[in-house]
PDB file of C-alpha atoms and ligand atoms in Angstrom:
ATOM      1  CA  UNK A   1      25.362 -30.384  -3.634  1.00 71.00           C
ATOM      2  CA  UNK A   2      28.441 -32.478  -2.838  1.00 89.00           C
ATOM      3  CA  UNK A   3      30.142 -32.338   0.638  1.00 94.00           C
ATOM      4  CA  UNK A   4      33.506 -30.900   0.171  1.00 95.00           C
ATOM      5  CA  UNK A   5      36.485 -31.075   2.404  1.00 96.00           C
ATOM      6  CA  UNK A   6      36.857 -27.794   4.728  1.00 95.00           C
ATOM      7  CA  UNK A   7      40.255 -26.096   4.771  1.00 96.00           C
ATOM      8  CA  UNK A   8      42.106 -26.837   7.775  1.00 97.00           C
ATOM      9  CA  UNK A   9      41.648 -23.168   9.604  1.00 96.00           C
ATOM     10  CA  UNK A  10      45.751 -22.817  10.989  1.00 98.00           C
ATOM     11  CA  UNK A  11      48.642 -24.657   9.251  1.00 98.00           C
ATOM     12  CA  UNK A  12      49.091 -28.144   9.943  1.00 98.00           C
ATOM     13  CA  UNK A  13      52.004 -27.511  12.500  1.00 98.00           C
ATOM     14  CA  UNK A  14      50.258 -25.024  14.359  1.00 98.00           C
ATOM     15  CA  UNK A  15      49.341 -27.240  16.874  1.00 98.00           C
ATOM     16  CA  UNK A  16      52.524 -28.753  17.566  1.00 98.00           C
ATOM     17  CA  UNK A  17      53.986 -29.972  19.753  1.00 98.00           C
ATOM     18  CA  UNK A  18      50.766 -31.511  21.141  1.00 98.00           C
ATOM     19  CA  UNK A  19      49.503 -32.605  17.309  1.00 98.00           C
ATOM     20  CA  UNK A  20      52.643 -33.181  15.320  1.00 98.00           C
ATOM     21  CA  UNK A  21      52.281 -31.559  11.592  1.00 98.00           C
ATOM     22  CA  UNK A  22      52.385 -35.268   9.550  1.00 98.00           C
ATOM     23  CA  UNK A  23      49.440 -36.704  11.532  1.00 98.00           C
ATOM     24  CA  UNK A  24      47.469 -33.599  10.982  1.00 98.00           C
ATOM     25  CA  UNK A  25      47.952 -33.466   7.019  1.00 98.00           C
ATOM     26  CA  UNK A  26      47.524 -37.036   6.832  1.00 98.00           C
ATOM     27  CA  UNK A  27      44.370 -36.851   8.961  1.00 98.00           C
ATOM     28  CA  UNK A  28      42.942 -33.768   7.101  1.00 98.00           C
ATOM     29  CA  UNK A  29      44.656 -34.846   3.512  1.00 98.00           C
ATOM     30  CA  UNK A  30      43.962 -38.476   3.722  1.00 98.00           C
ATOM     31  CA  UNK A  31      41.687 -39.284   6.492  1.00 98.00           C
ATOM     32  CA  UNK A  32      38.786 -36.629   5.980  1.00 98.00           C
ATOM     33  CA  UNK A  33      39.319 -36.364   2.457  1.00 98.00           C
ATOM     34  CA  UNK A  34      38.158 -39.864   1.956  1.00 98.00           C
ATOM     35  CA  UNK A  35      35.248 -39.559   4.370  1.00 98.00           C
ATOM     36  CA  UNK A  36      33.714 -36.451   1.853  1.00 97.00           C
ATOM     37  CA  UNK A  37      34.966 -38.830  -0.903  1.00 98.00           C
ATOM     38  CA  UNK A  38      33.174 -41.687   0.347  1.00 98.00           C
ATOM     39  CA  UNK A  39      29.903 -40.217   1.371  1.00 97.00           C
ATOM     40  CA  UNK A  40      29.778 -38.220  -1.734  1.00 96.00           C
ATOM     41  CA  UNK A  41      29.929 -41.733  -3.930  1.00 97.00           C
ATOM     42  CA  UNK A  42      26.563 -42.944  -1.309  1.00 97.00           C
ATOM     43  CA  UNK A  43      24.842 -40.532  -1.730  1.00 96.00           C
ATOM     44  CA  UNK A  44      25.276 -39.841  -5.721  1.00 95.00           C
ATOM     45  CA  UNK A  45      21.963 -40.392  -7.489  1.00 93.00           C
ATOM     46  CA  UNK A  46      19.671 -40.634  -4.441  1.00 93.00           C
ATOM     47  CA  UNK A  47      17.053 -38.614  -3.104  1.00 93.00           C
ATOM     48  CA  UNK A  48      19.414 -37.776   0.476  1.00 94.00           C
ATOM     49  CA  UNK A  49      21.946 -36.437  -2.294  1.00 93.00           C
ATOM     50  CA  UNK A  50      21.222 -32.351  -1.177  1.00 90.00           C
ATOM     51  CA  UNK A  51      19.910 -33.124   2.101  1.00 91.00           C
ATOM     52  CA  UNK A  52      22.652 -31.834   3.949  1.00 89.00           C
ATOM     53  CA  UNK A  53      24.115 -33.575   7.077  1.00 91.00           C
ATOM     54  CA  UNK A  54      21.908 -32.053   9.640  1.00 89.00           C
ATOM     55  CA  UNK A  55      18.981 -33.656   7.646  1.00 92.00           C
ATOM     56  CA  UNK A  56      20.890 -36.905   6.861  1.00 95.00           C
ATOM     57  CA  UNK A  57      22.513 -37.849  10.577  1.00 95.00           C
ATOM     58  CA  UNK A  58      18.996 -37.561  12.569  1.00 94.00           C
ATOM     59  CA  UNK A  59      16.988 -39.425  10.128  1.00 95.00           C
ATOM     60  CA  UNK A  60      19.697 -42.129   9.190  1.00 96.00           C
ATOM     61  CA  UNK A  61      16.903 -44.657   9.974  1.00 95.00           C
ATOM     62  CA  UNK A  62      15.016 -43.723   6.930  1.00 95.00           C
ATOM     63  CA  UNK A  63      17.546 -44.174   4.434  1.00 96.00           C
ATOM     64  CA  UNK A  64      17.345 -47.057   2.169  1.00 95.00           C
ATOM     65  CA  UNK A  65      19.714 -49.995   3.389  1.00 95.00           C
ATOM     66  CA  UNK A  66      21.874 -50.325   0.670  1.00 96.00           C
ATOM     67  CA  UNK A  67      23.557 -47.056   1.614  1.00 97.00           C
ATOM     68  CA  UNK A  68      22.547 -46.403   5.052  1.00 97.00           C
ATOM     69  CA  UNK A  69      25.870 -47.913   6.424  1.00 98.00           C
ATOM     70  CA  UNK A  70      28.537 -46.483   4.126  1.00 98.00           C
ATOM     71  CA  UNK A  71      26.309 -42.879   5.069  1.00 97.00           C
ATOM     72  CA  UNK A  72      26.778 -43.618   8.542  1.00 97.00           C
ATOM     73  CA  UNK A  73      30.294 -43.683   8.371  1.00 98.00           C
ATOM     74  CA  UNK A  74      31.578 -41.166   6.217  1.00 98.00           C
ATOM     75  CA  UNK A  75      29.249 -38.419   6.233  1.00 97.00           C
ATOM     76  CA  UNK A  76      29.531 -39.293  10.336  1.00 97.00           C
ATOM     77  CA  UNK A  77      33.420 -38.666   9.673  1.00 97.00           C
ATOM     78  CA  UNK A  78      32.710 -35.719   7.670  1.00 97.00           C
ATOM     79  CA  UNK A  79      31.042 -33.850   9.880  1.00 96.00           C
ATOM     80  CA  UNK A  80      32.738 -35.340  13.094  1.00 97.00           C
ATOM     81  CA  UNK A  81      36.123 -33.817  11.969  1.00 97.00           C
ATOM     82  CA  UNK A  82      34.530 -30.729  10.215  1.00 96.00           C
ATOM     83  CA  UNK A  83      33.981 -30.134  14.115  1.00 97.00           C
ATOM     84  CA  UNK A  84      37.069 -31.670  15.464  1.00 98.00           C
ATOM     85  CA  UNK A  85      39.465 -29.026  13.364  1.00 98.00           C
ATOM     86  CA  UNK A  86      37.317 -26.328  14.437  1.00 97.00           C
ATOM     87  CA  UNK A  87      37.409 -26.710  18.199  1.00 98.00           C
ATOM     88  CA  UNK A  88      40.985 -26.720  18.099  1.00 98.00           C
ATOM     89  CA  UNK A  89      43.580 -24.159  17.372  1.00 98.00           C
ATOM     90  CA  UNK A  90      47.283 -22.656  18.308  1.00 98.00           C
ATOM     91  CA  UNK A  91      48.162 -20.389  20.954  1.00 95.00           C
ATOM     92  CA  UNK A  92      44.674 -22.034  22.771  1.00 97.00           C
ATOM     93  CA  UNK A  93      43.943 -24.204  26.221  1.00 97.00           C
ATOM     94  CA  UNK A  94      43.623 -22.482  29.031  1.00 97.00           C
ATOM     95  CA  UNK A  95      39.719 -22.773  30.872  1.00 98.00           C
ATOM     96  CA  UNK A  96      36.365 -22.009  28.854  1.00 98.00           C
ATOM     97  CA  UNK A  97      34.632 -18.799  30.295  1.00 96.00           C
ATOM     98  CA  UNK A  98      31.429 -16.881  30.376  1.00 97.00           C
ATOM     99  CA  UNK A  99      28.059 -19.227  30.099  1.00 97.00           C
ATOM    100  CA  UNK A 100      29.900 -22.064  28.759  1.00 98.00           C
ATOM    101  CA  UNK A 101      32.212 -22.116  31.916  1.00 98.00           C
ATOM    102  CA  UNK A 102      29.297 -21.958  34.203  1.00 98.00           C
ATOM    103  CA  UNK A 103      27.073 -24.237  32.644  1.00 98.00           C
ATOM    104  CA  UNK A 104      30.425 -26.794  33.151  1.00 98.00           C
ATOM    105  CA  UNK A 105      30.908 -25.827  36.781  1.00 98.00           C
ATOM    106  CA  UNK A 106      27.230 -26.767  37.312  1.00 98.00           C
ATOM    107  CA  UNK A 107      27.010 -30.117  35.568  1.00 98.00           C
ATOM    108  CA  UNK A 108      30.352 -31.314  36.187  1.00 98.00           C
ATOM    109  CA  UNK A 109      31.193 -29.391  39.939  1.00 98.00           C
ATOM    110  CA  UNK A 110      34.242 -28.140  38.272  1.00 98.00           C
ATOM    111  CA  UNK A 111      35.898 -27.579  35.281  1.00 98.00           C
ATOM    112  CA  UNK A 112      38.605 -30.092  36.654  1.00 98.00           C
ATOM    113  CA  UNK A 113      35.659 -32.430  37.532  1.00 98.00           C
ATOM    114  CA  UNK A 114      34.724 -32.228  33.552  1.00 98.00           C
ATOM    115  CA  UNK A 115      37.773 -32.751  32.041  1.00 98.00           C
ATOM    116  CA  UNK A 116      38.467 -36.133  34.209  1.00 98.00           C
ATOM    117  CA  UNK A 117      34.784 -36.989  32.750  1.00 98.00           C
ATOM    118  CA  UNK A 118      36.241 -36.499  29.404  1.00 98.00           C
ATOM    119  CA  UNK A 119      39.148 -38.075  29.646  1.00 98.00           C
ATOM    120  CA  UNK A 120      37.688 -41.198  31.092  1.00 98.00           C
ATOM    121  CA  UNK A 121      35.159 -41.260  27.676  1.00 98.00           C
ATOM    122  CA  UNK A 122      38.109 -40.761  25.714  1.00 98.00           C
ATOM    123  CA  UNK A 123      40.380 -43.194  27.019  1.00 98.00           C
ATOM    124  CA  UNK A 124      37.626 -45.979  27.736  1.00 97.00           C
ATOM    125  CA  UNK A 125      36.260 -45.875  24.391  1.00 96.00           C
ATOM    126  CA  UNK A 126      37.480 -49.500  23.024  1.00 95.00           C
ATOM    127  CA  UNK A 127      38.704 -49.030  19.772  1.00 96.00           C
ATOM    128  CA  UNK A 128      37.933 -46.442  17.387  1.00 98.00           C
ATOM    129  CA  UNK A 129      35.742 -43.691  17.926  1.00 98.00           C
ATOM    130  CA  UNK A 130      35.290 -40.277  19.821  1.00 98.00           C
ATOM    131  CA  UNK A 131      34.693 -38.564  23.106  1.00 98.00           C
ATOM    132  CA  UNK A 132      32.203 -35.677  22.792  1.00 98.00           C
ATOM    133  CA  UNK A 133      31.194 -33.253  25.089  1.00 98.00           C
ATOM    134  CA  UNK A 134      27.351 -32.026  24.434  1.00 98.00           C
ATOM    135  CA  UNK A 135      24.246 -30.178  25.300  1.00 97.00           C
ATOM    136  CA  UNK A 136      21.356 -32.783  26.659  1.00 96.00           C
ATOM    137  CA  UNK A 137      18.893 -29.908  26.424  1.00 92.00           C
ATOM    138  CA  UNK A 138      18.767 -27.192  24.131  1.00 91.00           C
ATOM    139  CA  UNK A 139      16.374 -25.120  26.538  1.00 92.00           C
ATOM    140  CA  UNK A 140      18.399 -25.365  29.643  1.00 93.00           C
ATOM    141  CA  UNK A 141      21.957 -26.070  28.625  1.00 95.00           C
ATOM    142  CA  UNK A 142      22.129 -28.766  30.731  1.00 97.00           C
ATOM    143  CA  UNK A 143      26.147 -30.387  29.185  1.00 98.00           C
ATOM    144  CA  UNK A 144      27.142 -34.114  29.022  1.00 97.00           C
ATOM    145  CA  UNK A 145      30.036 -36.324  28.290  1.00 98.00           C
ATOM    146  CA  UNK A 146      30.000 -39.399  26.511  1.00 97.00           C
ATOM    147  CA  UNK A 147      32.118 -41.553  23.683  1.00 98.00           C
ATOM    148  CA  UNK A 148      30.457 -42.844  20.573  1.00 98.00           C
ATOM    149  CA  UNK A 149      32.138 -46.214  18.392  1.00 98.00           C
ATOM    150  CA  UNK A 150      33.639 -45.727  14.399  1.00 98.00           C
ATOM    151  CA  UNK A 151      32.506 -42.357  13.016  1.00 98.00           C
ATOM    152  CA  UNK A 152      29.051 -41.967  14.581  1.00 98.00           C
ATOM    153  CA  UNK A 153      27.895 -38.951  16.437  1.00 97.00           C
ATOM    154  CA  UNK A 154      25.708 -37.716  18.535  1.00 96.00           C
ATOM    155  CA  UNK A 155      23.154 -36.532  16.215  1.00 95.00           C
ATOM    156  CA  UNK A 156      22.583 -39.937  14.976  1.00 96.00           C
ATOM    157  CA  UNK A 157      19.011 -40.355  16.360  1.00 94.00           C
ATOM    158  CA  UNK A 158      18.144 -43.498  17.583  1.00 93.00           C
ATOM    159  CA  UNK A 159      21.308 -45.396  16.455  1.00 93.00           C
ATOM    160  CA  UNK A 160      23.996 -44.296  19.235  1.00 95.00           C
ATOM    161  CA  UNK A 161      23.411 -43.935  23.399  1.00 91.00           C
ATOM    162  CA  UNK A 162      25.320 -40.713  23.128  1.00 92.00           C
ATOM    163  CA  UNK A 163      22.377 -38.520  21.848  1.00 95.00           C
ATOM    164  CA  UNK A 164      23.477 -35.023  22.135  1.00 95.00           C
ATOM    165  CA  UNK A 165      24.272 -31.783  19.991  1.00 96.00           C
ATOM    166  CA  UNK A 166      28.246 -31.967  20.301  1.00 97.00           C
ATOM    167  CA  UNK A 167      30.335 -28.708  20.816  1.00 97.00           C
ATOM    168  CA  UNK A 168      33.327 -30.160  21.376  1.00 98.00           C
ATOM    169  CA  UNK A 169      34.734 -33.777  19.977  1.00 98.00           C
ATOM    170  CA  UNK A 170      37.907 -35.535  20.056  1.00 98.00           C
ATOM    171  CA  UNK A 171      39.114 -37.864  18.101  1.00 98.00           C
ATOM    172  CA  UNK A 172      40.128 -41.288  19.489  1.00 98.00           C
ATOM    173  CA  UNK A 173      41.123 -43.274  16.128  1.00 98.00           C
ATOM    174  CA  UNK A 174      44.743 -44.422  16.113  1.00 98.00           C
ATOM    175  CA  UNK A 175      45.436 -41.847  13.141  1.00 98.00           C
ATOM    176  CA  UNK A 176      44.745 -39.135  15.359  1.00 98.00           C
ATOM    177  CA  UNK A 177      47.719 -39.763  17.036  1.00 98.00           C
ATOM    178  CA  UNK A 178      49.857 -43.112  16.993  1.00 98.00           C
ATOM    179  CA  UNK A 179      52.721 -41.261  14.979  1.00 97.00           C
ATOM    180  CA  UNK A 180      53.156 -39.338  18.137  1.00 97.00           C
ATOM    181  CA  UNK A 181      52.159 -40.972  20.535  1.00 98.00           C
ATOM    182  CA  UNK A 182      51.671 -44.642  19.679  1.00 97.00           C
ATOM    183  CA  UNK A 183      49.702 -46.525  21.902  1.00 96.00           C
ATOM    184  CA  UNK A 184      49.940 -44.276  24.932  1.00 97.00           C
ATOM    185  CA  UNK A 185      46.461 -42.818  24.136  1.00 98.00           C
ATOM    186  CA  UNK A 186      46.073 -40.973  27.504  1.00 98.00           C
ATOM    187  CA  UNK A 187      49.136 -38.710  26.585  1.00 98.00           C
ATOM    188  CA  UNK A 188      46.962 -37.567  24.000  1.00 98.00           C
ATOM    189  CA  UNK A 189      44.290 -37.009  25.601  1.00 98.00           C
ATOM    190  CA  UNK A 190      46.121 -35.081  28.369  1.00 98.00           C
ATOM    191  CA  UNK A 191      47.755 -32.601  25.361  1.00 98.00           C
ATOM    192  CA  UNK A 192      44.920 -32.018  24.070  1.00 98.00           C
ATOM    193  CA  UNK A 193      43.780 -29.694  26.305  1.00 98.00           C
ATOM    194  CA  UNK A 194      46.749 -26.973  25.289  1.00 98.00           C
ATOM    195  CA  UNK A 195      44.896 -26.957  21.470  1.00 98.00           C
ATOM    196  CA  UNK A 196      41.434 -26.973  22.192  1.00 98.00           C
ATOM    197  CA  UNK A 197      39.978 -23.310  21.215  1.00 98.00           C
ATOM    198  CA  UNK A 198      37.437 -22.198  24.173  1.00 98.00           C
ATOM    199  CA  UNK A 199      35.901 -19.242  22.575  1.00 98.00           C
ATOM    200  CA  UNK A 200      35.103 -21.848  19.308  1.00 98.00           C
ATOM    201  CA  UNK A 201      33.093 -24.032  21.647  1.00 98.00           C
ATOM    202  CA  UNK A 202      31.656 -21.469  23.305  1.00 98.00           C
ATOM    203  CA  UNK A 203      30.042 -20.238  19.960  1.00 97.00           C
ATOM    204  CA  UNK A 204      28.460 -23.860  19.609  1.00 97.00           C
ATOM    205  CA  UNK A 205      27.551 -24.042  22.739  1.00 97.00           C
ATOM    206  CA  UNK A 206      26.072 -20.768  22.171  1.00 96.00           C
ATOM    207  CA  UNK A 207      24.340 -21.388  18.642  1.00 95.00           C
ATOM    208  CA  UNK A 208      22.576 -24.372  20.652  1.00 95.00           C
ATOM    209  CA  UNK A 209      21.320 -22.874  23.358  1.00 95.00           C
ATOM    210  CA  UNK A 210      19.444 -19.718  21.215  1.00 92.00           C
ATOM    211  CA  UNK A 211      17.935 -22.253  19.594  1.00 87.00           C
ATOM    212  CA  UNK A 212      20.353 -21.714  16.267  1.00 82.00           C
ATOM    213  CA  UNK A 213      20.811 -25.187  15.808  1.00 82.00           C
ATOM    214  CA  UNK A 214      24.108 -27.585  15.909  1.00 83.00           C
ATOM    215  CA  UNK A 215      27.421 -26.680  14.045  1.00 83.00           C
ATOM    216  CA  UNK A 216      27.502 -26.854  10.612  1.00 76.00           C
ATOM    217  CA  UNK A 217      23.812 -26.918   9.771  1.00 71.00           C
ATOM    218  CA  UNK A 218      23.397 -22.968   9.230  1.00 52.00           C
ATOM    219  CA  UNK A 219      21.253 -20.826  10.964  1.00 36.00           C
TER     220      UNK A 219
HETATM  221 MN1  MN3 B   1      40.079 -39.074  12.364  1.00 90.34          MN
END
């Protein structure tokens, strides 16, 4: 079964003006498009081809080499924005409640003390890549913050030092935000806080911890 692209859940200037309405169709239209494009072509023909991305990203080790890389990337990008678009949404911001916003207090002192944690994985990430916020430990819901290079994420056993089921991602790439905000990436990571949707990462926070698995794989 191919990996298709998800429709963009709110209209592509609903998050403005912190995400201006041409970088988000170009980054859905253009940018994640070509990541389901891409990862569909690797994948064609072999035996990962209906393995599914919560099978594919753990176990990237065990696919063969001559499309473990191209795999890595776009079927990372897939499901990195497939997560990205849904932790974000109009009329959002504000502070996370309920077991979410305690399990933040107590890993991170505050939920101030968190977002400068976030921020600093965001902004220090050289290059392109992501900031993620994650659970460590299913069983406890013990949270942490850290950045991953390209398109990888968290779920990428073995491969990245960020290992982690995400809830929450940003996306550091220029084309998340240089029409906007060219290279004053901080900006962006300071409006970025009046889009992100609370109650959305509180239901993957929520599917981890009862065991229900990570975002997108079902369950
Ligand atoms: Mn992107």
């Amino acid at each position: 079964m191919a990996f298709e692209l998800p429709a963009l859940p709110y209209d592509f200037g609903a998050l403005e003006p912190h995400i201006d309405a041409r970088t988000m169709e170009i980054h859905h239209d253009k940018h994640h498009a070509g990541y389901v494009n891409n990862a569909n072509i690797a994948l064609a023909g072999s035996e990962w081809a209906d393995a599914g991305p919560c099978k594919i990203l753990p176990d990237l080790a065990s696919l063969p080499d001559s499309i473990r890389t191209a795999v890595r990337n776009n079927v990372g990008g897939h499901v990195n924005h497939s997560l990205f678009w849904s932790i974000m949404g109009p009329g959002c911001g504000g502070e996370p409640t309920g077991d979410l916003a305690e399990a933040i207090t107590r890993d991170f002192g505050s939920f101030d003390g968190f977002k400068e944690a976030f921020a600093k994985a965001a902004t220090t990430r050289f290059g392109s890549g992501w900031a993620w916020l994650g659970v460590k430990d299913a069983s406890s819901g013990s949270l942490c913050v850290c950045s991953t290079p390209n398109q990888d994420n968290p779920l990428m056993r073995g491969m990245v030092d960020c290992e982690c089921h995400p809830i929450l991602g940003l996306d550091v790439w220029e084309h998340a935000y240089y029409l906007n905000y060219q290279n004053r990436r901080p900006d962006y990571v300071s409006a970025f806080w009046n889009v992100v949707n609370w109650a959305a990462v509180a239901e993957h926070f929520a599917k981890v911890t009862s065991g229900g698995g990570h975002y997108g794989c079902g369950g």
